[in-house]
Coordinates of C-alpha atoms in Angstrom, one line a residue:
M1160 CA 0.0 0.0 0.0
I1161 CA 1.2 3.5 -0.8
K1162 CA 1.6 5.4 2.5
S1163 CA 3.6 8.3 1.3
R1164 CA 1.7 11.6 1.4
P1165 CA 3.4 13.0 -1.7
V1166 CA 2.4 9.9 -3.7
Q1167 CA -1.2 10.1 -2.3
F1168 CA -1.3 13.6 -3.9
I1169 CA 0.7 12.9 -7.1
V1170 CA -1.3 10.0 -8.3
P1171 CA -4.7 11.7 -8.2
A1172 CA -3.2 14.9 -9.4
L1173 CA -1.9 13.2 -12.6
M1174 CA -5.4 11.6 -13.0
N1175 CA -7.0 15.0 -12.8
I1176 CA -4.6 16.6 -15.2
V1177 CA -5.0 13.8 -17.7
Y1178 CA -8.8 14.1 -17.4
V1179 CA -8.6 17.8 -18.1
I1180 CA -6.4 17.3 -21.1
I1181 CA -8.8 14.7 -22.5
M1182 CA -11.8 17.0 -22.0
L1183 CA -10.0 19.9 -23.6
S1184 CA -8.9 17.8 -26.6
N1185 CA -12.4 16.6 -27.5
G1186 CA -14.5 19.0 -29.6
A1187 CA -17.8 18.5 -27.8
T1188 CA -16.4 18.7 -24.2
F1189 CA -14.1 21.6 -25.1
F1190 CA -17.2 23.5 -26.4
N1191 CA -19.2 22.7 -23.3
L1192 CA -16.5 23.7 -20.8
Q1193 CA -16.2 27.3 -22.1
M1194 CA -18.0 30.2 -20.5
P1195 CA -21.6 30.3 -21.9
E1196 CA -21.0 33.5 -23.9
G1197 CA -20.7 34.5 -27.5
K1198 CA -20.4 31.4 -29.7
Y1199 CA -20.5 29.2 -26.6
S1200 CA -23.7 30.8 -25.3
K1201 CA -25.7 27.6 -25.9
N1202 CA -23.3 25.1 -24.4
A1203 CA -23.9 22.9 -21.4
M1204 CA -22.9 25.6 -18.9
N1205 CA -25.8 27.8 -20.1
G1206 CA -28.4 28.1 -17.4
T1207 CA -26.0 26.9 -14.7
D1208 CA -24.5 29.0 -11.8
V1209 CA -21.1 29.5 -13.6
M1210 CA -21.6 33.1 -14.6
T1211 CA -22.8 34.1 -11.1
Y1212 CA -19.2 33.5 -10.0
V1213 CA -17.5 34.9 -13.1
I1214 CA -19.3 38.2 -13.3
P1215 CA -18.5 39.3 -9.7
A1216 CA -14.9 38.3 -10.4
R1217 CA -14.7 40.4 -13.5
N1218 CA -16.5 43.2 -11.7
F1219 CA -13.9 43.1 -8.9
L1220 CA -11.1 43.6 -11.4
A1221 CA -12.9 46.4 -13.1
H1222 CA -14.3 48.3 -10.1
G1223 CA -12.7 46.8 -7.0
V1224 CA -16.1 45.5 -5.9
F1225 CA -17.5 42.0 -6.0
G1226 CA -20.5 43.4 -7.8
S1227 CA -23.9 41.9 -8.4
V1228 CA -24.8 40.3 -11.7
S1229 CA -27.5 42.8 -12.3
G1230 CA -25.7 45.8 -10.8
D1231 CA -23.9 48.7 -12.3
G1232 CA -20.5 47.6 -11.1
T1233 CA -20.3 49.4 -7.8
D1234 CA -23.2 47.5 -5.9
P1235 CA -21.7 44.7 -3.8
D1236 CA -23.2 41.3 -4.6
Y1237 CA -25.3 39.7 -1.8
H1238 CA -26.2 36.6 -3.8
R1239 CA -22.7 35.1 -4.0
T1240 CA -20.1 35.0 -1.3
I1241 CA -16.7 36.4 -2.4
G1242 CA -14.4 33.4 -1.9
Y1243 CA -14.6 31.7 -5.3
P1244 CA -14.9 34.9 -7.3
L1245 CA -11.7 36.0 -5.5
F1246 CA -9.9 32.9 -6.7
L1247 CA -11.2 33.4 -10.2
S1248 CA -10.2 37.1 -10.3
F1249 CA -6.7 36.3 -9.1
L1250 CA -6.3 34.0 -12.1
M1251 CA -7.9 36.5 -14.4
K1252 CA -5.4 39.1 -13.3
T1253 CA -2.3 36.9 -13.4
L1254 CA -3.1 34.9 -16.6
G1255 CA -5.2 37.4 -18.6
T1256 CA -8.5 37.0 -20.5
D1257 CA -7.2 34.3 -22.8
L1258 CA -5.7 31.9 -20.3
W1259 CA -7.4 32.3 -17.0
L1260 CA -10.0 29.6 -17.7
Y1261 CA -7.4 27.0 -18.3
G1262 CA -5.5 28.2 -15.3
V1263 CA -8.7 27.5 -13.3
F1264 CA -8.9 24.0 -14.7
F1265 CA -5.3 23.0 -13.9
T1266 CA -5.1 24.8 -10.6
Q1267 CA -8.3 22.9 -9.5
A1268 CA -6.7 19.7 -10.8
L1269 CA -4.0 20.1 -8.2
L1270 CA -6.1 21.5 -5.4
F1271 CA -8.7 18.7 -5.7
A1272 CA -6.1 16.0 -5.6
S1273 CA -4.8 17.4 -2.3
I1274 CA -8.0 16.1 -0.6
Y1275 CA -6.7 12.5 -0.6
P1276 CA -3.7 12.9 1.8
M1277 CA -5.9 15.1 4.0
L1278 CA -8.5 12.4 4.1
F1279 CA -5.8 9.9 5.0
I1280 CA -4.9 12.0 8.0
I1281 CA -8.5 12.5 9.0
N1282 CA -9.1 8.7 8.7
R1283 CA -6.2 7.8 10.9
E1284 CA -6.4 10.6 13.5
F1285 CA -10.1 11.4 13.8
I1286 CA -12.2 8.5 12.5
G1287 CA -9.7 5.9 13.7
G1288 CA -9.9 3.8 10.5
G1289 CA -7.3 1.5 9.1
D1290 CA -5.2 2.1 6.0
R1291 CA -6.9 -0.6 4.1
G1292 CA -10.2 1.2 4.6
F1293 CA -8.7 4.4 3.3
Y1294 CA -7.4 2.8 0.1
R1295 CA -10.7 1.1 -0.6
A1296 CA -12.3 4.5 -0.2
F1297 CA -9.7 5.9 -2.5
V1298 CA -10.6 3.3 -5.2
F1299 CA -14.3 4.0 -4.8
L1300 CA -14.0 7.8 -5.0
T1301 CA -11.7 7.5 -8.0
A1302 CA -13.8 4.9 -9.8
T1303 CA -17.0 6.9 -9.4
G1304 CA -15.2 10.1 -10.4
C1305 CA -16.3 12.1 -7.3
F1306 CA -13.3 14.3 -7.1
I1307 CA -12.4 14.2 -10.8
V1308 CA -15.4 15.2 -13.0
T1309 CA -15.8 18.7 -11.6
T1310 CA -12.2 19.6 -12.1
P1311 CA -12.7 21.5 -15.4
I1312 CA -15.9 23.2 -14.3
V1313 CA -16.2 26.7 -12.9
L1314 CA -18.3 25.9 -9.9
S1315 CA -17.5 26.3 -6.2
D1316 CA -18.7 22.9 -4.9
M1317 CA -15.5 20.8 -5.1
F1318 CA -13.3 23.9 -4.5
F1319 CA -15.1 24.5 -1.2
S1320 CA -14.9 20.8 -0.4
A1321 CA -11.1 20.7 -0.8
V1322 CA -10.6 23.9 1.2
F1323 CA -12.9 22.8 3.9
T1324 CA -11.2 19.4 4.2
C1325 CA -7.9 21.1 4.4
G1326 CA -9.2 23.3 7.3
L1327 CA -10.6 20.2 9.1
C1328 CA -7.3 18.4 8.7
L1329 CA -5.3 21.3 10.1
G1330 CA -7.6 21.4 13.1
V1331 CA -7.0 17.7 13.8
L1332 CA -3.3 18.2 13.5
S1333 CA -3.2 21.3 15.7
I1334 CA -4.6 19.3 18.6
L1335 CA -2.5 16.2 18.0
R1336 CA 0.8 17.9 17.5
Q1337 CA -0.1 20.8 19.8
R1338 CA 1.1 23.4 17.3
L1339 CA -0.4 26.8 17.5
I1340 CA 0.5 27.6 13.9
Y1341 CA -1.7 24.7 12.7
L1342 CA -4.5 26.1 14.8
I1343 CA -4.1 29.6 13.3
L1344 CA -4.1 28.1 9.8
H1345 CA -7.1 26.0 10.7
V1346 CA -9.1 29.1 11.5
I1347 CA -7.8 30.9 8.4
V1348 CA -8.6 28.1 6.0
I1349 CA -12.0 27.2 7.5
G1350 CA -12.7 31.0 7.5
Y1351 CA -11.9 31.2 3.8
A1352 CA -14.1 28.1 3.1
A1353 CA -16.9 30.1 4.7
Q1354 CA -16.4 32.8 2.1
V1355 CA -16.6 30.3 -0.7
R1356 CA -19.9 28.7 0.4
P1357 CA -22.3 30.3 2.8
T1358 CA -23.0 27.1 4.7
L1359 CA -20.6 27.3 7.7
A1360 CA -22.4 29.9 9.9
L1361 CA -23.2 27.3 12.6
Y1362 CA -20.4 24.8 11.7
P1363 CA -18.0 26.1 14.5
I1364 CA -20.2 24.2 17.0
L1365 CA -19.6 20.9 15.2
N1366 CA -15.9 21.9 14.8
A1367 CA -15.5 22.3 18.5
V1368 CA -16.9 18.8 19.0
V1369 CA -14.4 17.4 16.5
L1370 CA -11.5 19.0 18.3
V1371 CA -12.7 17.8 21.7
L1372 CA -13.0 14.2 20.4
V1373 CA -9.5 14.4 18.9
A1374 CA -8.1 15.7 22.2
R1375 CA -9.9 13.0 24.2
K1376 CA -8.6 10.3 21.9
A1377 CA -5.1 11.7 22.3
G1378 CA -5.5 11.9 26.1
I1379 CA -4.8 15.6 26.3
I1380 CA -8.3 17.0 26.8
N1381 CA -7.5 18.0 30.4
M1382 CA -4.6 20.2 29.4
K1383 CA -5.5 23.8 30.0
K1384 CA -3.7 24.9 26.8
I1385 CA -5.8 22.6 24.7
R1386 CA -9.1 23.7 26.2
V1387 CA -8.1 27.3 25.7
W1388 CA -7.2 26.6 22.1
I1389 CA -10.5 24.9 21.4
A1390 CA -12.5 27.7 23.0
A1391 CA -10.5 30.4 21.2
S1392 CA -10.7 28.8 17.8
T1393 CA -14.5 28.3 18.2
I1394 CA -15.0 32.0 19.0
A1395 CA -12.8 33.0 16.1
L1396 CA -14.6 30.7 13.7
M1397 CA -18.0 32.0 14.9
I1398 CA -16.9 35.4 13.7
V1399 CA -15.1 34.5 10.4
C1400 CA -17.7 31.9 9.4
N1401 CA -20.3 34.6 9.6
G1402 CA -18.2 36.9 7.4
P1403 CA -20.7 36.8 4.5
A1404 CA -23.5 37.8 6.8
I1405 CA -21.4 40.6 8.3
R1406 CA -20.5 41.8 4.8
N1407 CA -24.2 41.9 3.8
Y1408 CA -25.1 43.7 7.0
I1409 CA -22.5 46.4 6.3
N1410 CA -23.4 46.8 2.6
H1411 CA -27.2 46.0 2.6
G1412 CA -28.4 46.3 6.1
F1413 CA -29.5 42.6 6.6
F1414 CA -27.7 39.8 8.5
E1415 CA -28.0 37.0 6.0
S1416 CA -25.1 35.2 4.3
T1417 CA -27.0 35.3 0.9
D1418 CA -30.5 35.1 -0.4
I1419 CA -29.9 31.6 -1.6
A1420 CA -31.8 29.9 1.3
A1421 CA -34.9 31.9 0.6
I1422 CA -34.6 31.2 -3.1
N1423 CA -34.3 27.5 -2.5
L1424 CA -37.2 27.4 -0.2
Y1425 CA -39.5 29.7 -2.1
D1426 CA -38.6 29.4 -5.8
C1427 CA -37.6 25.8 -5.8
L1428 CA -39.2 23.5 -3.2
M1429 CA -42.3 25.5 -2.7
V1430 CA -43.0 25.8 -6.4
E1431 CA -42.5 22.1 -6.9
V1432 CA -44.9 21.4 -4.0
L1433 CA -47.5 23.8 -5.4
F1434 CA -47.2 22.2 -8.8
L1435 CA -47.8 18.8 -7.4
E1436 CA -50.9 20.1 -5.6
G1437 CA -52.1 22.0 -8.7
N1438 CA -52.2 25.3 -6.8
L1439 CA -49.6 27.5 -8.4
D1440 CA -51.9 30.5 -8.0
I1441 CA -50.4 30.8 -4.5
Y1442 CA -47.0 31.4 -6.0
H1443 CA -48.2 34.0 -8.5
M1444 CA -50.2 35.9 -5.8
A1445 CA -47.2 35.8 -3.5
N1446 CA -44.9 37.1 -6.3
R1447 CA -47.2 40.1 -6.7
E1448 CA -47.0 40.9 -3.0
I1449 CA -43.2 40.5 -3.0
A1450 CA -42.9 42.8 -6.0
Q1451 CA -44.2 45.6 -3.8
L1452 CA -41.2 45.2 -1.5
S1453 CA -37.9 47.0 -2.1
D1454 CA -36.0 46.0 1.1
M1455 CA -34.0 42.8 0.5
Q1456 CA -34.3 41.7 4.1
E1457 CA -38.1 42.0 4.0
I1458 CA -38.1 40.1 0.7
I1459 CA -36.1 37.2 2.2
K1460 CA -38.4 37.1 5.3
K1461 CA -41.5 37.2 3.2
K1462 CA -40.3 34.3 1.0
K1463 CA -39.4 32.1 3.9
K1464 CA -42.7 32.9 5.7
I1465 CA -44.8 32.0 2.7
A1466 CA -42.7 28.9 1.9
F1467 CA -43.2 27.4 5.4
Q1468 CA -46.9 28.2 5.3
V1469 CA -47.1 26.1 2.1
F1470 CA -45.0 23.3 3.6
L1471 CA -47.3 23.1 6.7
R1472 CA -50.3 23.1 4.4
Y1473 CA -48.9 20.3 2.2
P1474 CA -46.6 18.2 4.4
A1475 CA -46.8 15.0 2.4
S1476 CA -45.9 16.6 -0.9
T1477 CA -43.1 18.5 0.8
I1478 CA -41.6 15.4 2.3
G1479 CA -42.0 13.6 -1.0
K1480 CA -40.1 16.3 -2.9
I1481 CA -37.3 16.3 -0.3
V1482 CA -37.0 12.6 -0.6
T1483 CA -36.9 12.8 -4.4
H1484 CA -34.2 15.5 -4.3
A1485 CA -32.2 13.3 -1.9
E1486 CA -32.4 10.4 -4.3
T1487 CA -31.0 12.5 -7.2
I1488 CA -28.2 13.7 -5.0
L1489 CA -27.2 10.5 -3.3
L1490 CA -27.7 7.9 -6.0
R1491 CA -26.4 9.7 -9.1
L1492 CA -23.1 8.5 -10.6
P1493 CA -20.7 11.5 -11.0
W1494 CA -19.5 10.3 -14.4
F1495 CA -22.9 11.2 -15.8
E1496 CA -21.6 14.8 -15.6
T1497 CA -18.9 13.8 -18.1
V1498 CA -21.5 12.1 -20.4
A1499 CA -23.6 15.3 -20.3
L1500 CA -20.6 17.5 -21.2
A1501 CA -19.9 15.2 -24.1
G1502 CA -23.2 16.2 -25.6
V1503 CA -25.3 13.2 -24.6
D1504 CA -28.9 14.2 -23.7
L1505 CA -29.8 12.7 -20.3
S1506 CA -33.1 14.5 -19.8
P1507 CA -36.3 12.6 -19.1
E1508 CA -37.6 13.6 -22.5
A1509 CA -34.6 11.9 -24.2
Y1510 CA -35.3 8.6 -22.3
W1511 CA -38.6 8.0 -24.2
K1512 CA -36.8 8.4 -27.6
L1513 CA -34.5 5.4 -26.9
S1514 CA -35.1 2.0 -28.5
T1515 CA -36.3 -0.9 -26.4
R1516 CA -32.8 -2.4 -26.2
Q1517 CA -31.4 1.0 -25.1
I1518 CA -34.0 1.4 -22.4
V1519 CA -33.2 -2.1 -21.0
I1520 CA -29.5 -1.2 -20.9
V1521 CA -30.1 2.1 -19.2
N1522 CA -32.5 0.6 -16.7
V1523 CA -30.1 -2.3 -15.8
F1524 CA -27.1 0.1 -15.5
S1525 CA -29.2 2.5 -13.4
M1526 CA -30.2 -0.4 -11.1
V1527 CA -26.6 -1.5 -10.6
I1528 CA -25.6 2.0 -9.7
T1529 CA -28.5 2.4 -7.3
L1530 CA -27.7 -0.9 -5.6
C1531 CA -24.0 -0.1 -5.3
Y1532 CA -24.8 3.3 -3.7
M1533 CA -27.4 1.9 -1.4
F1534 CA -24.9 -0.7 -0.2
F1535 CA -22.4 2.1 0.3
Y1536 CA -24.8 4.1 2.5
I1537 CA -25.9 1.0 4.4
L1538 CA -22.3 0.4 5.3
F1539 CA -22.1 4.0 6.6
A1540 CA -25.3 3.5 8.6
S1541 CA -23.9 0.3 10.0
F1542 CA -20.7 2.2 11.0
I1543 CA -22.8 4.8 12.9
I1544 CA -24.9 2.2 14.6
R1545 CA -21.9 0.1 15.7
T1546 CA -20.2 3.3 17.0
L1547 CA -23.2 4.2 19.1
R1548 CA -23.5 0.6 20.4
D1549 CA -19.8 0.7 21.4
G1550 CA -20.5 3.7 23.6
Q1551 CA -18.9 6.3 21.3
V1552 CA -22.0 8.3 21.4
L1553 CA -20.5 11.8 21.0
F1554 CA -18.3 10.6 18.1
G1555 CA -21.2 8.9 16.3
L1556 CA -23.4 11.9 16.7
A1557 CA -20.6 14.2 15.5
I1558 CA -20.2 12.2 12.3
V1559 CA -24.0 12.2 11.7
G1560 CA -24.1 15.9 12.6
I1561 CA -21.5 16.8 10.0
V1562 CA -23.1 14.7 7.3
V1563 CA -26.6 16.0 7.9
Y1564 CA -25.4 19.6 8.3
F1565 CA -24.0 19.6 4.7
L1566 CA -26.5 17.3 3.0
F1567 CA -29.9 18.3 4.3
P1568 CA -29.9 21.9 2.8
P1569 CA -29.3 20.6 -0.7
F1570 CA -32.2 18.2 -0.3
I1571 CA -34.5 21.2 -0.2
A1572 CA -33.6 22.5 -3.7
G1573 CA -32.2 19.4 -5.3
G1574 CA -29.1 19.2 -7.4
G1575 CA -26.6 16.6 -8.6
F1576 CA -23.9 14.5 -7.0
R1577 CA -21.8 17.6 -6.4
M1578 CA -23.9 18.4 -3.4
T1579 CA -22.4 15.4 -1.6
L1580 CA -18.8 16.5 -2.2
P1581 CA -18.1 18.2 1.2
V1582 CA -18.8 14.9 3.1
I1583 CA -18.6 12.1 0.5
G1584 CA -15.0 11.5 1.6
I1585 CA -15.9 11.1 5.2
I1586 CA -18.8 8.9 4.4
A1587 CA -16.6 6.7 2.3
L1588 CA -13.9 6.4 5.0
C1589 CA -16.6 5.3 7.5
A1590 CA -18.3 2.9 5.1
F1591 CA -15.1 1.1 4.0
D1592 CA -13.8 1.0 7.6
E1593 CA -17.0 -0.8 8.4
L1594 CA -16.6 -3.1 5.4
Q1595 CA -13.1 -3.9 6.6
R1596 CA -14.4 -4.9 10.0
Y1597 CA -16.7 -7.5 8.3
F1598 CA -13.6 -9.1 6.8
S1599 CA -11.8 -9.1 10.1
K1600 CA -12.7 -10.7 13.4
S1601 CA -10.7 -8.0 15.3
P1602 CA -10.7 -4.2 15.0
V1603 CA -8.5 -2.8 12.2
A1604 CA -5.1 -1.7 13.5
V1605 CA -4.5 2.0 13.2

């Protein structure tokens, strides 16, 4: 087994780079990876969130402000946090308008590969899994394409996941090695991750639990220095992880990270529920009321209020849509993203145009994927149940808390496999550690 950290990075980095080169060498995928502008305006990126990151980045270079997509250049954006546009603007500035996009692809290829050695450390020092479990997880994550297929795509999901995992790894090392510099870097990196995705506002509470568990496992939880470090880092993270909300309060007068939560509740889940119930008039009437409002904070509050009223009115349809969204997120093979970028139509409408033989092949393939993922998540559930039965209640609840914290919000609005990226590595480590225990009569050596 390869235990060298550099090799754990170099191997996936080469795979990512080769994947990017292949995608850029193919006519269809090259076309679909460009920004959806000009002659590429009808490519696969059209209608995605790509430009909501690119425009604020361009605006920053032009006006010194991460401006809104619909603004005049000087109005700070409240829809997107600044972390990923900052990364894009740096490459735009250093590489120029012709090369920045390719700089993004190859930089991400290296950054995304770094998640593997970090997961190796997390597996050993926090989860307590064996090396065999890690390498099985490595094979699974690589074979399914989890950390590969988004490499040449200008979206923040995997970027956030890599940065967040790095921050988590630094936190674990700061306690184990009792190095203050690691703790400082832990706060800085997690803080930057919070500027990439507006999901970490309450995460510092879970983070404190993780550090406590690591300290307990290492037998140093009673050291005053360690307790002070955990408390100080938690307080610092509560501030920096709410940086997007603070920024919006300064610029727009409301303490919300973005308006995305309101959009997901109101314009996504609520609309789907009302469509199922045949009562879209509620949505149209609400839109007329909201159109009368000019204050963004009031708009956000109004959308959330109306959405929850609808959910309480139609609980069965609401739960049904959340479950449907969960299925599309948890049971979708990442390589389908590559297939779509290659120009293959995967829409429901295209399904009915297939021949009988093609439909059979698609159904069998989909069934195999579903069964594999179901087995994968059953292993994870078994890991949690065993952990709780073994008396490691706080540890088990911490793992569940982290997974639910990152996965449940996407279940509201739906999305693809990329919504699992922040935690799929941790889930895989737990699942394959559990699988290893089924093959061994004794616990795996760590």
